[in-house]
Amino acid sequence: MQKSLNNIQFNQLASALQGNCLQALEQNPAVLHLLTDSRKLLFAQNGLFIAIKGERHNGHLYLKEAYAQGVRMFLVQHHEYPENIQQSLPLAGIVAVNDCLLALQKLAQLHRQQFNYPVVAITGSNGKTIVKEWLAHLLKQQYMVVRNPKSYNSQLGVPLSVWQMTAQHSLAIFEAGISLSNEMDKLANILQANLGILTLIGDAHDEGFENKTQKLKEKLRLFETCQQVLYPEDQPLVSNYIQSLVQPEKYKSWSRHNPSAAYYISVQTEKNHSILQYKSYIVNIPFTDEAAIWNACTCLAFLAMSHNLAESILQKFAELPSLDMRLQLKQGQQNCLLVNDAYSADLGSLLIALDFQQQHAQGKTKTVVLSDFLESGLNQTALYERIAGYLNEYKIEKLIGIGEEIQAHAHVFSLPKQQFYATVEEFLKSERLLNFSDEIILLKGARKFAFERLGKWFEKQVHQTVFEINLTALLQNFNAYKKLLKPKVKVMAMVKAFSYGAGSYEIARILSYHKADYLTVAYADEGVTLREAGIQTPIMVMNPEPASFDAILRYNLEPEVYHFEILEALIHAADGEEIGIHIELDTGMKRLGFEAQEIPALIERLSAEKHLKINSIFTHLAASEAQEHDAFTLQQIDTFNALSAQITAAFPYPILRHCLNSGGIARFPQAQFDMVRLGIGLYGIDPAHPSSLALEPIGCLKTIISQIREIAPSESIGYGRKGSLNSQGKIAIVAIGYADGLDRKLSNGNGYMLVNKQKAPIVGNICMDMTMLDVSHINCQPGDEVIVFGESPTLAELSAQIGTIPYEILTGVSQRVKRVYFYE
């Protein structure tokens, strides 16, 4: 959702968009917001809901939902809207058009035409977002910059971004991406750019074009209206094509290798920074990797082309922010690290990936798994000779080549270890799969080879300990609490800390499906995992950090705000982008939250930031489960009621209020307000009434016996020689240890496990990956199942044995332990 100051009125839409007005509005309000996501209707007033129909979604399915949330202006598509739409939306204005996406783009085009300040258009396969963000950083003191929020560069994202343009801005920087032919003309017509930047042409979206040359040609359509366009001369495909144009004059090249380029930039890499020089202008950047250097050179060249080489601008290169990159380092099996770049294979990105691998090698063997390289513009022999040169330069020790072409050119490689296979299947069947150990492995493959299969194998971790999660029990607990709630009271389900150890998106998905109104995570990365798994339910982030605000905004998460410092950082990061927030009040917990004396200043600050919407106000009760502290709890509830009422009265829209946790839901029904927060109770533990709700344990932690050994009374067992048997007997070594979350305080007889339904005491000190049990009295053998906790011993029993709480046991189960989910 984006906001405009163009003041176009609703009843003008039909004429402007060549549509039909199905239902007019008597008051004819101005359209200030464009709404395309029914999950993010933060400002329904003056918002136009555009019912876009795509391959996987259809906005027409959510018309009633948007109307229920207060939207009164709708743009719908012929042959898609329901026949009784006027009856379903009786007080709404409705305009019908042939194509809602095209209508949105037309609106953005009309809006763009109102402004005369420069518009910079950026396209390419890699680096668009980083170049855009870095230019905005470098130029923010000289210009009021408007730009795409994050990577809104699609057919939908570009018009929503352009809608942000206002008369207060003095420079616009927009990136544009395409995946199919004939898409760029639409974006070019919207942007009408004055200056252009081409970053890098790689493999992304190759499947939508005949070849890379056609893709390049399509991307260059973005620059039809530009007076000058910057491009990388060091990429031969780009340079050769531009030189073949009839009128290449407006295209200005930058290069690190050709002093005759329009903008020649030399680079010197030091230990923890790099030095870039153009003519007499020298800048420092806090990066040494090839991707960052390439993007910084692009920025420096553009500043030269646009005559923005003031010293105050150049000094800001030293402060370039670190942004998320596509390449990520992951833990692999057998002490390996994995650099998974499994969706592209071109020379430019290969160098970037090799550089990334080099920086993280830390003494490990450097291994590269490569597929055939497609559409490089070079003949095959020259191509693979160049690749071999790169691998030698980076001192790669092992190469796995997959594909008929790289296999046919095996003779050009001369690495210490190398094997070649025609297909991924042939490689997966090879016994050499077991030969990877203590390596950093780069996977670099063209999309057609589907290297994600290799990624799954390298990341796979075989572990004989499992945590079984009973989803039937989870739902029983969920519904047990819902029965205690008054009508219309919402439920916020806590899935923080890996859903209290029970899992991430698996738990969130079932709660979302069964109509939990909100999900709550501790940190933004937990919320990102849920969004990437397709969870659409609103998600609150309880511990937002400034470094995570980019992800929070990108993935439509809703941060908790608990003091002014975090509020100001969020306002800065949002940069005008609309976002829903949750306000925490401190009513006695003395942990996080605004206090009573801060409320007037908080109201004043939030009132000045119209793009922030308060979705809820809440507090934490310190002892809701403890009867002896009821007077304190009631005082907290009264304080929360008074303080939250001050805030809700200051804003014209409804705000949810909530204070009850699992322990308080049954004990303080008068304080349910608008929503409750259900946490540990979901997972079978009622901190207030252990038996009143008949909650069911949802988890059973199991392992197996790895070995059985005979032990004499004179022999010691385990580290520190702490364990022994009183008489001749036997011990079972089981495949679980403190690295799996088994608390060492259970050592030396303080805890037990169940082997064939019989108690087996823990002997000696618990080790990192294994534990010893006294099974002298039990008939058992290697491979037999062992219960760590479940029905017996229960979580409550286990936690009592070591003087802790069930929360700690649950959340302590390591994520290396495989979760298995089932319904009864």
CSV table of N, CA and C in Angstrom, one decimal, residues 122-131 175 197-204 215 219 235 291 294-295 298 325-326 341 344 346 348-350 352 444:
chain,number,residue,atom,x,y,z
A,122,ILE,N,17.0,2.0,-13.1
A,122,ILE,CA,18.1,1.0,-12.9
A,122,ILE,C,17.5,-0.4,-13.3
A,123,THR,N,18.2,-1.1,-14.1
A,123,THR,CA,17.9,-2.5,-14.4
A,123,THR,C,19.1,-3.4,-14.6
A,124,GLY,N,18.9,-4.7,-14.7
A,124,GLY,CA,20.0,-5.6,-14.8
A,124,GLY,C,19.6,-6.9,-14.1
A,125,SER,N,20.5,-7.9,-14.1
A,125,SER,CA,20.2,-9.2,-13.4
A,125,SER,C,20.6,-9.2,-12.0
A,126,ASN,N,21.7,-8.5,-11.7
A,126,ASN,CA,22.2,-8.5,-10.3
A,126,ASN,C,22.5,-7.0,-9.9
A,127,GLY,N,22.4,-6.7,-8.6
A,127,GLY,CA,22.9,-5.5,-8.1
A,127,GLY,C,21.9,-4.3,-8.1
A,128,LYS,N,20.7,-4.5,-8.7
A,128,LYS,CA,19.8,-3.4,-8.9
A,128,LYS,C,19.4,-2.7,-7.5
A,129,THR,N,19.0,-3.6,-6.6
A,129,THR,CA,18.6,-3.0,-5.3
A,129,THR,C,19.7,-2.4,-4.5
A,130,ILE,N,20.9,-3.0,-4.5
A,130,ILE,CA,22.0,-2.4,-3.8
A,130,ILE,C,22.5,-1.1,-4.4
A,131,VAL,N,22.6,-1.0,-5.7
A,131,VAL,CA,23.0,0.2,-6.3
A,131,VAL,C,21.9,1.3,-6.0
A,175,GLU,N,14.3,1.0,-9.5
A,175,GLU,CA,14.8,-0.1,-10.2
A,175,GLU,C,13.6,-0.8,-10.9
A,197,ILE,N,20.8,3.3,-15.6
A,197,ILE,CA,21.9,2.5,-15.1
A,197,ILE,C,21.6,1.0,-15.5
A,198,LEU,N,22.6,0.4,-16.2
A,198,LEU,CA,22.5,-1.1,-16.4
A,198,LEU,C,23.6,-1.7,-15.5
A,199,THR,N,23.2,-2.6,-14.7
A,199,THR,CA,24.1,-3.2,-13.7
A,199,THR,C,24.9,-4.4,-14.3
A,200,LEU,N,24.3,-5.5,-14.4
A,200,LEU,CA,25.0,-6.7,-14.8
A,200,LEU,C,23.9,-7.7,-15.4
A,201,ILE,N,24.3,-8.3,-16.5
A,201,ILE,CA,23.4,-9.3,-17.2
A,201,ILE,C,23.8,-10.7,-16.8
A,202,GLY,N,23.0,-11.4,-16.1
A,202,GLY,CA,23.3,-12.8,-15.6
A,202,GLY,C,22.2,-13.7,-16.1
A,203,ASP,N,22.1,-14.8,-15.3
A,203,ASP,CA,21.2,-15.9,-15.7
A,203,ASP,C,19.8,-15.8,-15.3
A,204,ALA,N,19.5,-14.8,-14.3
A,204,ALA,CA,18.2,-14.7,-13.8
A,204,ALA,C,17.1,-14.5,-14.9
A,215,LYS,N,17.3,-10.8,-23.9
A,215,LYS,CA,17.0,-10.3,-22.6
A,215,LYS,C,17.7,-8.9,-22.4
A,219,LYS,N,15.8,-5.3,-21.8
A,219,LYS,CA,16.1,-4.5,-20.6
A,219,LYS,C,16.4,-3.0,-21.0
A,235,GLN,N,31.7,-6.3,-19.1
A,235,GLN,CA,30.9,-7.5,-19.5
A,235,GLN,C,30.8,-7.5,-21.0
A,291,ALA,N,31.4,-8.5,-5.3
A,291,ALA,CA,30.1,-8.0,-5.6
A,291,ALA,C,30.0,-6.6,-5.1
A,294,TRP,N,32.0,-4.2,-7.4
A,294,TRP,CA,31.3,-3.9,-8.6
A,294,TRP,C,30.2,-2.9,-8.4
A,295,ASN,N,29.4,-3.1,-7.4
A,295,ASN,CA,28.3,-2.2,-7.2
A,295,ASN,C,28.8,-0.8,-6.8
A,298,THR,N,29.9,1.0,-9.9
A,298,THR,CA,28.7,1.5,-10.6
A,298,THR,C,28.2,2.8,-10.0
A,325,MET,N,22.8,-10.2,0.9
A,325,MET,CA,23.2,-10.7,-0.4
A,325,MET,C,22.6,-12.0,-0.7
A,326,ARG,N,22.5,-12.4,-1.9
A,326,ARG,CA,21.9,-13.6,-2.3
A,326,ARG,C,22.7,-14.8,-1.8
A,341,ASP,N,24.7,-21.4,-4.4
A,341,ASP,CA,24.4,-20.4,-5.5
A,341,ASP,C,23.9,-21.3,-6.7
A,344,SER,N,22.3,-20.1,-10.9
A,344,SER,CA,22.9,-19.3,-12.0
A,344,SER,C,24.3,-19.8,-12.3
A,346,ASP,N,27.1,-18.1,-14.7
A,346,ASP,CA,27.7,-17.2,-15.7
A,346,ASP,C,29.0,-16.7,-15.1
A,348,GLY,N,30.4,-13.7,-14.7
A,348,GLY,CA,30.4,-12.6,-13.7
A,348,GLY,C,30.1,-13.1,-12.3
A,349,SER,N,29.0,-13.8,-12.2
A,349,SER,CA,28.6,-14.2,-10.8
A,349,SER,C,29.5,-15.4,-10.3
A,350,LEU,N,30.2,-16.1,-11.2
A,350,LEU,CA,31.1,-17.1,-10.7
A,350,LEU,C,32.3,-16.4,-9.9
A,352,ILE,N,32.2,-13.6,-8.4
A,352,ILE,CA,31.6,-13.1,-7.1
A,352,ILE,C,31.5,-14.3,-6.1
A,444,LYS,N,27.4,-24.1,-7.9
A,444,LYS,CA,27.1,-23.1,-8.9
A,444,LYS,C,26.6,-23.8,-10.2
